[in-house]
PDB file of C-alpha atoms in Angstrom:
ATOM      1  CA  MET L  29      91.573  80.799  80.973  1.00 53.00           C
ATOM      2  CA  LYS L  30      90.074  78.590  83.904  1.00 77.00           C
ATOM      3  CA  TYR L  31      88.404  76.018  81.531  1.00 76.00           C
ATOM      4  CA  SER L  32      90.228  73.050  80.076  1.00 78.00           C
ATOM      5  CA  SER L  33      88.942  73.235  76.632  1.00 85.00           C
ATOM      6  CA  ASP L  34      87.002  75.662  74.459  1.00 84.00           C
ATOM      7  CA  VAL L  35      84.105  72.977  74.533  1.00 87.00           C
ATOM      8  CA  GLU L  36      84.008  73.268  78.242  1.00 87.00           C
ATOM      9  CA  ALA L  37      84.071  77.114  78.097  1.00 87.00           C
ATOM     10  CA  ALA L  38      81.169  77.138  75.521  1.00 89.00           C
ATOM     11  CA  GLU L  39      79.042  74.899  77.821  1.00 91.00           C
ATOM     12  CA  ALA L  40      79.908  77.331  80.628  1.00 89.00           C
ATOM     13  CA  MET L  41      78.983  80.310  78.512  1.00 91.00           C
ATOM     14  CA  LYS L  42      75.531  78.688  77.584  1.00 91.00           C
ATOM     15  CA  VAL L  43      75.069  78.038  81.265  1.00 91.00           C
ATOM     16  CA  ALA L  44      76.015  81.827  82.173  1.00 91.00           C
ATOM     17  CA  TYR L  45      73.588  82.956  79.548  1.00 92.00           C
ATOM     18  CA  ASP L  46      70.718  81.058  81.045  1.00 91.00           C
ATOM     19  CA  LYS L  47      71.511  82.383  84.472  1.00 91.00           C
ATOM     20  CA  ILE L  48      71.611  86.096  83.218  1.00 91.00           C
ATOM     21  CA  ARG L  49      68.291  85.481  81.347  1.00 90.00           C
ATOM     22  CA  SER L  50      66.593  83.986  84.286  1.00 90.00           C
ATOM     23  CA  GLU L  51      67.744  86.805  86.621  1.00 89.00           C
ATOM     24  CA  ILE L  52      66.537  89.377  83.882  1.00 88.00           C
ATOM     25  CA  GLY L  53      63.206  87.631  83.660  1.00 85.00           C
ATOM     26  CA  ASN L  54      62.544  88.280  87.446  1.00 85.00           C
ATOM     27  CA  VAL L  55      62.330  92.082  86.534  1.00 86.00           C
ATOM     28  CA  ILE L  56      61.827  92.412  82.780  1.00 85.00           C
ATOM     29  CA  ILE L  57      58.468  90.662  81.317  1.00 84.00           C
ATOM     30  CA  GLY L  58      58.916  89.481  77.593  1.00 80.00           C
ATOM     31  CA  GLN L  59      61.246  91.147  75.253  1.00 82.00           C
ATOM     32  CA  ASP L  60      63.248  87.790  74.959  1.00 85.00           C
ATOM     33  CA  GLU L  61      64.734  88.594  71.533  1.00 88.00           C
ATOM     34  CA  VAL L  62      65.795  92.059  72.815  1.00 89.00           C
ATOM     35  CA  VAL L  63      67.570  90.484  75.833  1.00 89.00           C
ATOM     36  CA  LYS L  64      69.282  88.090  73.862  1.00 91.00           C
ATOM     37  CA  GLY L  65      70.393  90.701  71.330  1.00 91.00           C
ATOM     38  CA  LEU L  66      72.072  92.824  74.133  1.00 91.00           C
ATOM     39  CA  LEU L  67      73.772  89.942  75.717  1.00 92.00           C
ATOM     40  CA  THR L  68      75.022  88.916  72.285  1.00 93.00           C
ATOM     41  CA  ALA L  69      76.566  92.271  71.605  1.00 93.00           C
ATOM     42  CA  ILE L  70      78.116  92.210  75.244  1.00 92.00           C
ATOM     43  CA  PHE L  71      79.760  88.578  74.536  1.00 93.00           C
ATOM     44  CA  CYS L  72      80.891  89.904  71.170  1.00 93.00           C
ATOM     45  CA  GLN L  73      82.562  93.105  72.657  1.00 91.00           C
ATOM     46  CA  GLY L  74      80.039  95.252  70.869  1.00 91.00           C
ATOM     47  CA  HIS L  75      78.049  98.358  71.445  1.00 93.00           C
ATOM     48  CA  CYS L  76      74.116  98.447  71.189  1.00 93.00           C
ATOM     49  CA  LEU L  77      71.479 101.012  70.325  1.00 92.00           C
ATOM     50  CA  LEU L  78      68.113 100.478  71.672  1.00 90.00           C
ATOM     51  CA  VAL L  79      65.380 102.226  69.799  1.00 88.00           C
ATOM     52  CA  GLY L  80      61.854 102.404  71.183  1.00 82.00           C
ATOM     53  CA  VAL L  81      58.855 104.573  72.130  1.00 81.00           C
ATOM     54  CA  PRO L  82      58.783 105.802  75.769  1.00 79.00           C
ATOM     55  CA  GLY L  83      57.678 103.545  78.467  1.00 78.00           C
ATOM     56  CA  LEU L  84      59.098 100.260  77.056  1.00 80.00           C
ATOM     57  CA  ALA L  85      61.656  99.875  79.911  1.00 79.00           C
ATOM     58  CA  LYS L  86      64.780 100.470  77.738  1.00 82.00           C
ATOM     59  CA  THR L  87      66.612 102.094  80.678  1.00 82.00           C
ATOM     60  CA  LEU L  88      65.350  99.579  83.171  1.00 84.00           C
ATOM     61  CA  LEU L  89      66.420  96.751  80.787  1.00 85.00           C
ATOM     62  CA  ILE L  90      69.957  98.043  80.645  1.00 84.00           C
ATOM     63  CA  GLN L  91      70.163  98.645  84.406  1.00 85.00           C
ATOM     64  CA  THR L  92      68.799  95.222  84.955  1.00 87.00           C
ATOM     65  CA  ILE L  93      71.555  93.583  82.698  1.00 87.00           C
ATOM     66  CA  ALA L  94      74.243  95.662  84.277  1.00 86.00           C
ATOM     67  CA  SER L  95      73.030  94.604  87.816  1.00 87.00           C
ATOM     68  CA  SER L  96      73.296  90.993  86.834  1.00 89.00           C
ATOM     69  CA  LEU L  97      76.912  91.211  85.681  1.00 88.00           C
ATOM     70  CA  ASP L  98      79.657  92.118  88.262  1.00 85.00           C
ATOM     71  CA  LEU L  99      80.557  95.370  86.425  1.00 86.00           C
ATOM     72  CA  ASN L 100      80.894  98.931  87.040  1.00 87.00           C
ATOM     73  CA  PHE L 101      77.925 100.876  85.736  1.00 89.00           C
ATOM     74  CA  ASN L 102      77.273 104.576  84.977  1.00 90.00           C
ATOM     75  CA  ARG L 103      74.214 106.384  83.425  1.00 91.00           C
ATOM     76  CA  ILE L 104      74.739 109.389  81.419  1.00 91.00           C
ATOM     77  CA  GLN L 105      71.491 111.389  80.712  1.00 91.00           C
ATOM     78  CA  PHE L 106      72.029 113.120  77.389  1.00 90.00           C
ATOM     79  CA  THR L 107      70.528 116.667  77.235  1.00 88.00           C
ATOM     80  CA  PRO L 108      71.080 119.553  74.848  1.00 89.00           C
ATOM     81  CA  ASP L 109      73.446 121.451  77.194  1.00 90.00           C
ATOM     82  CA  LEU L 110      75.704 118.441  78.039  1.00 90.00           C
ATOM     83  CA  MET L 111      79.210 119.058  77.041  1.00 90.00           C
ATOM     84  CA  PRO L 112      82.044 116.509  75.984  1.00 88.00           C
ATOM     85  CA  SER L 113      84.013 117.062  79.352  1.00 88.00           C
ATOM     86  CA  ASP L 114      80.859 116.234  81.197  1.00 90.00           C
ATOM     87  CA  ILE L 115      81.119 112.732  79.695  1.00 91.00           C
ATOM     88  CA  LEU L 116      85.035 112.259  79.392  1.00 89.00           C
ATOM     89  CA  GLY L 117      86.397 114.157  82.499  1.00 86.00           C
ATOM     90  CA  SER L 118      88.352 117.219  82.615  1.00 83.00           C
ATOM     91  CA  GLU L 119      91.958 118.624  83.813  1.00 79.00           C
ATOM     92  CA  THR L 120      91.628 120.794  87.008  1.00 81.00           C
ATOM     93  CA  LEU L 121      93.904 122.480  89.311  1.00 75.00           C
ATOM     94  CA  ASP L 122      94.523 120.871  92.600  1.00 74.00           C
ATOM     95  CA  GLN L 123      95.331 122.750  95.921  1.00 75.00           C
ATOM     96  CA  ASN L 124      99.142 122.726  95.005  1.00 77.00           C
ATOM     97  CA  ARG L 125      98.075 124.404  91.608  1.00 76.00           C
ATOM     98  CA  ASN L 126      99.018 121.285  89.658  1.00 79.00           C
ATOM     99  CA  PHE L 127      96.867 120.006  86.883  1.00 78.00           C
ATOM    100  CA  LYS L 128      94.885 116.682  87.823  1.00 80.00           C
ATOM    101  CA  PHE L 129      92.578 114.722  85.665  1.00 81.00           C
ATOM    102  CA  ILE L 130      89.281 114.067  87.091  1.00 85.00           C
ATOM    103  CA  LYS L 131      87.778 111.051  85.432  1.00 88.00           C
ATOM    104  CA  GLY L 132      84.139 111.450  83.763  1.00 88.00           C
ATOM    105  CA  PRO L 133      81.437 108.882  83.886  1.00 91.00           C
ATOM    106  CA  VAL L 134      82.643 107.179  80.748  1.00 91.00           C
ATOM    107  CA  PHE L 135      85.149 105.432  82.992  1.00 92.00           C
ATOM    108  CA  ALA L 136      82.964 102.344  83.934  1.00 91.00           C
ATOM    109  CA  ASN L 137      82.480  98.920  82.269  1.00 91.00           C
ATOM    110  CA  ILE L 138      78.796  99.596  81.216  1.00 91.00           C
ATOM    111  CA  ILE L 139      77.752 103.054  80.060  1.00 91.00           C
ATOM    112  CA  LEU L 140      73.995 103.783  79.534  1.00 90.00           C
ATOM    113  CA  ALA L 141      73.953 106.697  77.092  1.00 90.00           C
ATOM    114  CA  ASP L 142      70.234 107.489  77.780  1.00 89.00           C
ATOM    115  CA  GLU L 143      68.412 109.472  74.977  1.00 89.00           C
ATOM    116  CA  ILE L 144      71.790 109.765  73.056  1.00 89.00           C
ATOM    117  CA  ASN L 145      70.057 111.679  70.281  1.00 87.00           C
ATOM    118  CA  ARG L 146      69.090 114.652  72.700  1.00 88.00           C
ATOM    119  CA  THR L 147      72.638 116.063  72.637  1.00 88.00           C
ATOM    120  CA  PRO L 148      74.488 117.903  69.915  1.00 87.00           C
ATOM    121  CA  PRO L 149      76.946 116.163  67.581  1.00 86.00           C
ATOM    122  CA  LYS L 150      79.920 117.685  69.398  1.00 87.00           C
ATOM    123  CA  THR L 151      78.976 115.745  72.520  1.00 87.00           C
ATOM    124  CA  GLN L 152      77.834 112.749  70.757  1.00 87.00           C
ATOM    125  CA  SER L 153      81.204 112.396  69.178  1.00 85.00           C
ATOM    126  CA  ALA L 154      82.886 112.436  72.587  1.00 85.00           C
ATOM    127  CA  LEU L 155      82.049 108.753  72.830  1.00 87.00           C
ATOM    128  CA  LEU L 156      83.561 107.787  69.307  1.00 85.00           C
ATOM    129  CA  GLU L 157      87.133 107.269  70.735  1.00 85.00           C
ATOM    130  CA  ALA L 158      85.921 105.378  73.549  1.00 88.00           C
ATOM    131  CA  MET L 159      83.775 103.034  71.535  1.00 89.00           C
ATOM    132  CA  GLN L 160      86.510 102.335  68.925  1.00 87.00           C
ATOM    133  CA  GLU L 161      89.799 102.486  70.822  1.00 88.00           C
ATOM    134  CA  TYR L 162      88.637 102.034  74.441  1.00 90.00           C
ATOM    135  CA  SER L 163      90.412 105.266  75.449  1.00 90.00           C
ATOM    136  CA  VAL L 164      89.937 108.853  75.661  1.00 88.00           C
ATOM    137  CA  THR L 165      92.349 111.603  75.018  1.00 85.00           C
ATOM    138  CA  ILE L 166      92.208 114.704  77.353  1.00 83.00           C
ATOM    139  CA  ALA L 167      94.740 117.647  76.933  1.00 77.00           C
ATOM    140  CA  GLY L 168      96.877 115.352  74.636  1.00 80.00           C
ATOM    141  CA  ALA L 169      97.119 112.593  77.176  1.00 82.00           C
ATOM    142  CA  LYS L 170      95.563 109.302  76.621  1.00 87.00           C
ATOM    143  CA  HIS L 171      93.555 107.356  79.188  1.00 86.00           C
ATOM    144  CA  ALA L 172      92.783 103.859  78.887  1.00 89.00           C
ATOM    145  CA  LEU L 173      89.140 102.636  79.819  1.00 90.00           C
ATOM    146  CA  GLU L 174      88.712  99.473  81.935  1.00 88.00           C
ATOM    147  CA  ARG L 175      87.810  96.373  80.108  1.00 88.00           C
ATOM    148  CA  PRO L 176      85.439  95.088  79.479  1.00 90.00           C
ATOM    149  CA  PHE L 177      83.523  98.303  77.910  1.00 92.00           C
ATOM    150  CA  PHE L 178      80.205  98.497  76.466  1.00 92.00           C
ATOM    151  CA  VAL L 179      78.141 101.479  75.530  1.00 92.00           C
ATOM    152  CA  LEU L 180      74.618 100.698  75.549  1.00 90.00           C
ATOM    153  CA  ALA L 181      72.538 103.692  74.249  1.00 90.00           C
ATOM    154  CA  THR L 182      68.886 104.319  74.007  1.00 88.00           C
ATOM    155  CA  GLN L 183      66.947 106.517  71.465  1.00 86.00           C
ATOM    156  CA  ASN L 184      63.286 107.665  71.014  1.00 79.00           C
ATOM    157  CA  PRO L 185      62.250 107.303  67.410  1.00 75.00           C
ATOM    158  CA  ILE L 186      59.046 109.282  67.425  1.00 69.00           C
ATOM    159  CA  GLU L 187      59.920 112.667  69.164  1.00 64.00           C
ATOM    160  CA  GLN L 188      62.049 114.673  66.798  1.00 64.00           C
ATOM    161  CA  GLU L 189      61.771 118.097  68.426  1.00 65.00           C
ATOM    162  CA  GLY L 190      65.010 119.063  69.991  1.00 66.00           C
ATOM    163  CA  THR L 191      66.852 115.867  68.824  1.00 76.00           C
ATOM    164  CA  TYR L 192      69.965 115.423  66.898  1.00 81.00           C
ATOM    165  CA  PRO L 193      69.984 112.190  64.759  1.00 82.00           C
ATOM    166  CA  LEU L 194      73.090 110.301  65.064  1.00 84.00           C
ATOM    167  CA  PRO L 195      75.520 110.695  62.223  1.00 82.00           C
ATOM    168  CA  GLU L 196      76.151 107.536  59.902  1.00 83.00           C
ATOM    169  CA  ALA L 197      79.783 107.275  61.219  1.00 81.00           C
ATOM    170  CA  GLN L 198      78.619 106.992  64.797  1.00 83.00           C
ATOM    171  CA  LEU L 199      75.871 104.614  64.074  1.00 87.00           C
ATOM    172  CA  ASP L 200      78.281 102.472  62.357  1.00 89.00           C
ATOM    173  CA  ARG L 201      80.268 102.082  65.611  1.00 90.00           C
ATOM    174  CA  PHE L 202      77.215 100.170  67.077  1.00 92.00           C
ATOM    175  CA  MET L 203      77.183  96.363  66.509  1.00 93.00           C
ATOM    176  CA  PHE L 204      73.524  96.184  66.945  1.00 94.00           C
ATOM    177  CA  MET L 205      70.372  98.506  66.491  1.00 93.00           C
ATOM    178  CA  ILE L 206      67.591  96.843  68.354  1.00 92.00           C
ATOM    179  CA  GLN L 207      64.122  97.749  68.007  1.00 89.00           C
ATOM    180  CA  LEU L 208      61.544  97.275  70.983  1.00 86.00           C
ATOM    181  CA  ASP L 209      58.009  96.698  70.374  1.00 85.00           C
ATOM    182  CA  TYR L 210      54.983  97.045  72.439  1.00 87.00           C
ATOM    183  CA  PRO L 211      54.384  94.078  74.591  1.00 85.00           C
ATOM    184  CA  SER L 212      51.685  91.699  74.095  1.00 87.00           C
ATOM    185  CA  TYR L 213      48.211  92.001  76.079  1.00 90.00           C
ATOM    186  CA  ALA L 214      49.339  89.044  78.466  1.00 89.00           C
ATOM    187  CA  GLU L 215      52.707  90.408  79.005  1.00 86.00           C
ATOM    188  CA  GLU L 216      51.195  94.037  79.615  1.00 88.00           C
ATOM    189  CA  VAL L 217      49.037  92.534  82.192  1.00 91.00           C
ATOM    190  CA  ASN L 218      51.837  90.878  84.139  1.00 87.00           C
ATOM    191  CA  ILE L 219      53.879  94.025  83.837  1.00 85.00           C
ATOM    192  CA  VAL L 220      51.068  96.094  85.423  1.00 88.00           C
ATOM    193  CA  LYS L 221      50.751  93.382  88.211  1.00 85.00           C
ATOM    194  CA  ASN L 222      54.410  93.391  88.937  1.00 82.00           C
ATOM    195  CA  THR L 223      55.029  97.190  88.850  1.00 81.00           C
ATOM    196  CA  THR L 224      52.048  98.511  90.956  1.00 85.00           C
ATOM    197  CA  ASN L 225      52.832  96.576  94.163  1.00 83.00           C
ATOM    198  CA  ASP L 226      55.337  97.283  96.919  1.00 82.00           C
ATOM    199  CA  VAL L 227      57.699  94.404  96.002  1.00 80.00           C
ATOM    200  CA  ARG L 228      61.005  95.034  94.300  1.00 80.00           C
ATOM    201  CA  TYR L 229      63.206  92.191  93.216  1.00 80.00           C
ATOM    202  CA  GLN L 230      66.982  92.526  93.958  1.00 83.00           C
ATOM    203  CA  VAL L 231      68.838  91.312  90.954  1.00 84.00           C
ATOM    204  CA  LYS L 232      71.909  89.163  91.787  1.00 88.00           C
ATOM    205  CA  LYS L 233      75.206  89.443  90.162  1.00 89.00           C
ATOM    206  CA  VAL L 234      75.715  86.070  88.287  1.00 89.00           C
ATOM    207  CA  VAL L 235      78.656  86.762  86.055  1.00 89.00           C
ATOM    208  CA  THR L 236      82.072  88.389  86.682  1.00 88.00           C
ATOM    209  CA  SER L 237      84.096  90.679  84.360  1.00 87.00           C
ATOM    210  CA  GLU L 238      86.842  87.849  84.107  1.00 89.00           C
ATOM    211  CA  GLU L 239      84.146  85.429  82.867  1.00 90.00           C
ATOM    212  CA  ILE L 240      82.730  87.959  80.303  1.00 92.00           C
ATOM    213  CA  MET L 241      86.187  88.682  78.975  1.00 91.00           C
ATOM    214  CA  ASP L 242      86.988  84.748  78.683  1.00 91.00           C
ATOM    215  CA  PHE L 243      83.591  84.381  76.903  1.00 92.00           C
ATOM    216  CA  GLN L 244      84.538  87.356  74.596  1.00 92.00           C
ATOM    217  CA  HIS L 245      87.865  85.563  73.502  1.00 92.00           C
ATOM    218  CA  LEU L 246      86.022  82.382  73.114  1.00 93.00           C
ATOM    219  CA  VAL L 247      83.630  83.793  70.726  1.00 94.00           C
ATOM    220  CA  ARG L 248      86.515  84.953  68.528  1.00 94.00           C
ATOM    221  CA  ARG L 249      87.967  81.442  68.499  1.00 93.00           C
ATOM    222  CA  VAL L 250      84.970  79.795  67.238  1.00 93.00           C
ATOM    223  CA  PRO L 251      85.823  78.305  63.901  1.00 93.00           C
ATOM    224  CA  VAL L 252      83.665  79.419  60.881  1.00 94.00           C
ATOM    225  CA  THR L 253      83.418  77.649  57.385  1.00 94.00           C
ATOM    226  CA  ASP L 254      84.320  79.547  54.363  1.00 95.00           C
ATOM    227  CA  HIS L 255      80.986  79.245  52.818  1.00 94.00           C
ATOM    228  CA  VAL L 256      79.273  80.885  55.943  1.00 95.00           C
ATOM    229  CA  ILE L 257      81.743  83.893  55.716  1.00 95.00           C
ATOM    230  CA  GLU L 258      81.252  84.173  51.889  1.00 95.00           C
ATOM    231  CA  TYR L 259      77.303  84.207  52.644  1.00 95.00           C
ATOM    232  CA  ALA L 260      77.797  87.067  55.213  1.00 95.00           C
ATOM    233  CA  VAL L 261      79.962  89.062  52.852  1.00 95.00           C
ATOM    234  CA  LYS L 262      77.805  88.567  49.791  1.00 94.00           C
ATOM    235  CA  LEU L 263      74.666  89.612  52.032  1.00 94.00           C
ATOM    236  CA  VAL L 264      76.539  92.821  52.794  1.00 94.00           C
ATOM    237  CA  HIS L 265      77.701  93.436  49.156  1.00 93.00           C
ATOM    238  CA  LYS L 266      74.044  93.039  47.978  1.00 92.00           C
ATOM    239  CA  THR L 267      73.143  96.194  50.283  1.00 92.00           C
ATOM    240  CA  ARG L 268      75.369  98.503  48.031  1.00 91.00           C
ATOM    241  CA  PRO L 269      73.579 100.156  45.261  1.00 90.00           C
ATOM    242  CA  ALA L 270      75.352  99.727  41.762  1.00 81.00           C
ATOM    243  CA  ALA L 271      77.924  97.355  43.265  1.00 80.00           C
ATOM    244  CA  GLY L 272      78.698  93.956  41.366  1.00 80.00           C
ATOM    245  CA  LEU L 273      76.275  91.880  43.665  1.00 83.00           C
ATOM    246  CA  ALA L 274      73.478  94.380  44.012  1.00 80.00           C
ATOM    247  CA  VAL L 275      69.988  93.146  43.303  1.00 83.00           C
ATOM    248  CA  LYS L 276      66.992  94.970  41.756  1.00 87.00           C
ATOM    249  CA  ASP L 277      65.699  96.015  45.344  1.00 85.00           C
ATOM    250  CA  THR L 278      69.020  97.591  46.237  1.00 87.00           C
ATOM    251  CA  ASN L 279      69.217  99.649  43.271  1.00 87.00           C
ATOM    252  CA  ASP L 280      65.598 100.674  43.432  1.00 88.00           C
ATOM    253  CA  TYR L 281      65.266 101.375  47.215  1.00 88.00           C
ATOM    254  CA  LEU L 282      68.761 102.146  48.660  1.00 90.00           C
ATOM    255  CA  ASP L 283      70.908 105.273  48.568  1.00 89.00           C
ATOM    256  CA  TRP L 284      73.723 103.709  50.507  1.00 89.00           C
ATOM    257  CA  GLY L 285      74.947 100.187  51.701  1.00 89.00           C
ATOM    258  CA  ALA L 286      76.691  98.869  54.721  1.00 90.00           C
ATOM    259  CA  GLY L 287      80.410  98.820  54.975  1.00 90.00           C
ATOM    260  CA  PRO L 288      83.110  96.046  55.986  1.00 92.00           C
ATOM    261  CA  ARG L 289      82.195  96.504  59.623  1.00 93.00           C
ATOM    262  CA  ALA L 290      78.959  94.987  58.859  1.00 94.00           C
ATOM    263  CA  SER L 291      80.405  91.819  57.640  1.00 95.00           C
ATOM    264  CA  GLN L 292      82.622  91.510  60.727  1.00 95.00           C
ATOM    265  CA  ALA L 293      79.672  92.205  62.927  1.00 95.00           C
ATOM    266  CA  LEU L 294      77.677  89.521  61.071  1.00 96.00           C
ATOM    267  CA  ILE L 295      80.192  86.802  61.680  1.00 96.00           C
ATOM    268  CA  LEU L 296      81.055  87.529  65.131  1.00 95.00           C
ATOM    269  CA  ALA L 297      77.202  87.720  66.182  1.00 95.00           C
ATOM    270  CA  ALA L 298      76.651  84.747  64.369  1.00 96.00           C
ATOM    271  CA  LYS L 299      79.214  82.817  66.114  1.00 96.00           C
ATOM    272  CA  CYS L 300      77.971  84.022  69.674  1.00 95.00           C
ATOM    273  CA  ASN L 301      74.441  83.051  68.439  1.00 94.00           C
ATOM    274  CA  ALA L 302      75.684  79.434  67.710  1.00 94.00           C
ATOM    275  CA  LEU L 303      77.230  79.201  71.030  1.00 94.00           C
ATOM    276  CA  LEU L 304      74.192  80.482  72.857  1.00 92.00           C
ATOM    277  CA  SER L 305      71.966  77.819  70.887  1.00 90.00           C
ATOM    278  CA  GLY L 306      74.307  74.976  71.942  1.00 89.00           C
ATOM    279  CA  LYS L 307      76.421  74.767  68.637  1.00 90.00           C
ATOM    280  CA  TYR L 308      80.078  74.968  68.274  1.00 90.00           C
ATOM    281  CA  SER L 309      80.118  76.544  64.846  1.00 91.00           C
ATOM    282  CA  PRO L 310      77.632  78.895  63.074  1.00 94.00           C
ATOM    283  CA  ASP L 311      75.841  78.171  59.963  1.00 93.00           C
ATOM    284  CA  ILE L 312      73.956  80.438  57.557  1.00 94.00           C
ATOM    285  CA  GLU L 313      70.777  80.311  59.664  1.00 95.00           C
ATOM    286  CA  ASP L 314      72.996  81.931  62.558  1.00 94.00           C
ATOM    287  CA  VAL L 315      73.818  84.754  59.986  1.00 95.00           C
ATOM    288  CA  LYS L 316      70.304  85.287  59.049  1.00 94.00           C
ATOM    289  CA  ALA L 317      69.244  85.437  62.594  1.00 94.00           C
ATOM    290  CA  VAL L 318      71.427  88.457  63.398  1.00 94.00           C
ATOM    291  CA  ALA L 319      71.050  90.041  60.037  1.00 94.00           C
ATOM    292  CA  LEU L 320      68.413  92.766  61.070  1.00 94.00           C
ATOM    293  CA  PRO L 321      69.980  94.210  64.050  1.00 94.00           C
ATOM    294  CA  VAL L 322      73.429  94.280  62.229  1.00 94.00           C
ATOM    295  CA  LEU L 323      72.367  95.740  59.086  1.00 94.00           C
ATOM    296  CA  ARG L 324      69.071  98.079  59.694  1.00 92.00           C
ATOM    297  CA  HIS L 325      71.241 101.158  60.854  1.00 92.00           C
ATOM    298  CA  ARG L 326      73.868 100.746  58.265  1.00 92.00           C
ATOM    299  CA  ILE L 327      71.728 101.147  55.153  1.00 91.00           C
ATOM    300  CA  ILE L 328      69.917 104.196  53.958  1.00 89.00           C
ATOM    301  CA  ARG L 329      66.725 104.123  52.066  1.00 90.00           C
ATOM    302  CA  ASN L 330      66.009 106.441  49.088  1.00 89.00           C
ATOM    303  CA  PHE L 331      62.917 108.653  48.342  1.00 92.00           C
ATOM    304  CA  LYS L 332      61.184 105.883  46.418  1.00 90.00           C
ATOM    305  CA  ALA L 333      61.382 103.431  49.300  1.00 87.00           C
ATOM    306  CA  GLU L 334      59.842 105.877  51.675  1.00 88.00           C
ATOM    307  CA  ALA L 335      57.242 107.009  49.324  1.00 90.00           C
ATOM    308  CA  GLU L 336      56.007 103.436  48.811  1.00 90.00           C
ATOM    309  CA  GLY L 337      56.108 102.675  52.514  1.00 88.00           C
ATOM    310  CA  ILE L 338      59.060 100.149  52.389  1.00 89.00           C
ATOM    311  CA  SER L 339      60.970  99.893  55.557  1.00 89.00           C
ATOM    312  CA  VAL L 340      64.646  99.170  56.097  1.00 90.00           C
ATOM    313  CA  ASP L 341      63.591  95.871  57.620  1.00 88.00           C
ATOM    314  CA  ASP L 342      61.608  94.646  54.564  1.00 90.00           C
ATOM    315  CA  ILE L 343      64.610  95.337  52.391  1.00 89.00           C
ATOM    316  CA  ILE L 344      66.776  93.352  54.635  1.00 90.00           C
ATOM    317  CA  ALA L 345      64.258  90.562  54.707  1.00 90.00           C
ATOM    318  CA  ARG L 346      64.147  90.346  50.988  1.00 89.00           C
ATOM    319  CA  LEU L 347      67.958  90.269  50.612  1.00 88.00           C
ATOM    320  CA  VAL L 348      68.254  87.520  53.317  1.00 84.00           C
TER     321      VAL L 348
END
């Protein structure tokens, strides 16, 4: 650790975050909350799922973040014919007829899983071990992935033909589900101005892999008071129908609630949100600030909620 104290490290993390935001802002216009969510997931050593209609620069955003970090980056375009070995790698015979492992694109620091819902469950599940254990197993041999390691996946919510929705078990591995919305009128004017000329900004690398890992350890060392942890756990328990802390909206509109990973993600994300806001310990407002991206993919609406047009975000807002 190159910092003399955690306070110094916290200040360095805030400076690094501001530098990354500034660098990304030279390419991506608007989407401030989306950028903050992605960077929060990275600093918490979590994975992120971006959901948005085509043309909202989901892929460009992830590529720009990867360019601002001194990390190896690979993009995997998910298609219906993609096989697990196309992601993980495979054993092949070399010139001496000995088996040799050829690494797949998953062996990088940042993986862009583009349109992850376009490939069948067999191939989607190839990422499960990598996301949870930071390793892959090929032909009985375990291969560790280089750290830090992040999966940043994109998904199109409106085009369902030829897609395979992610199973709940894999959705739970993503720390955040972040939804991208259309830009405002003023933002779109700037986007058109910046992308229809012949000038392309070269993103500079502003943070190293060692600094990112230092910040990840720092986030876990941030102290949290018991009442903040209890608030986060109660919030998760409120999402579980027929549970002791379930409220009327939960029993009326939800089939399934969030599991313990949600409680862990709420606290980790709240710690990071506090540091990025210049605080040294999270409060309940920090938990509320990260509740939507942490919970929205971990709870399942019932038919009544769909029939009445009540979204998952509406239910979470009521619970918060």
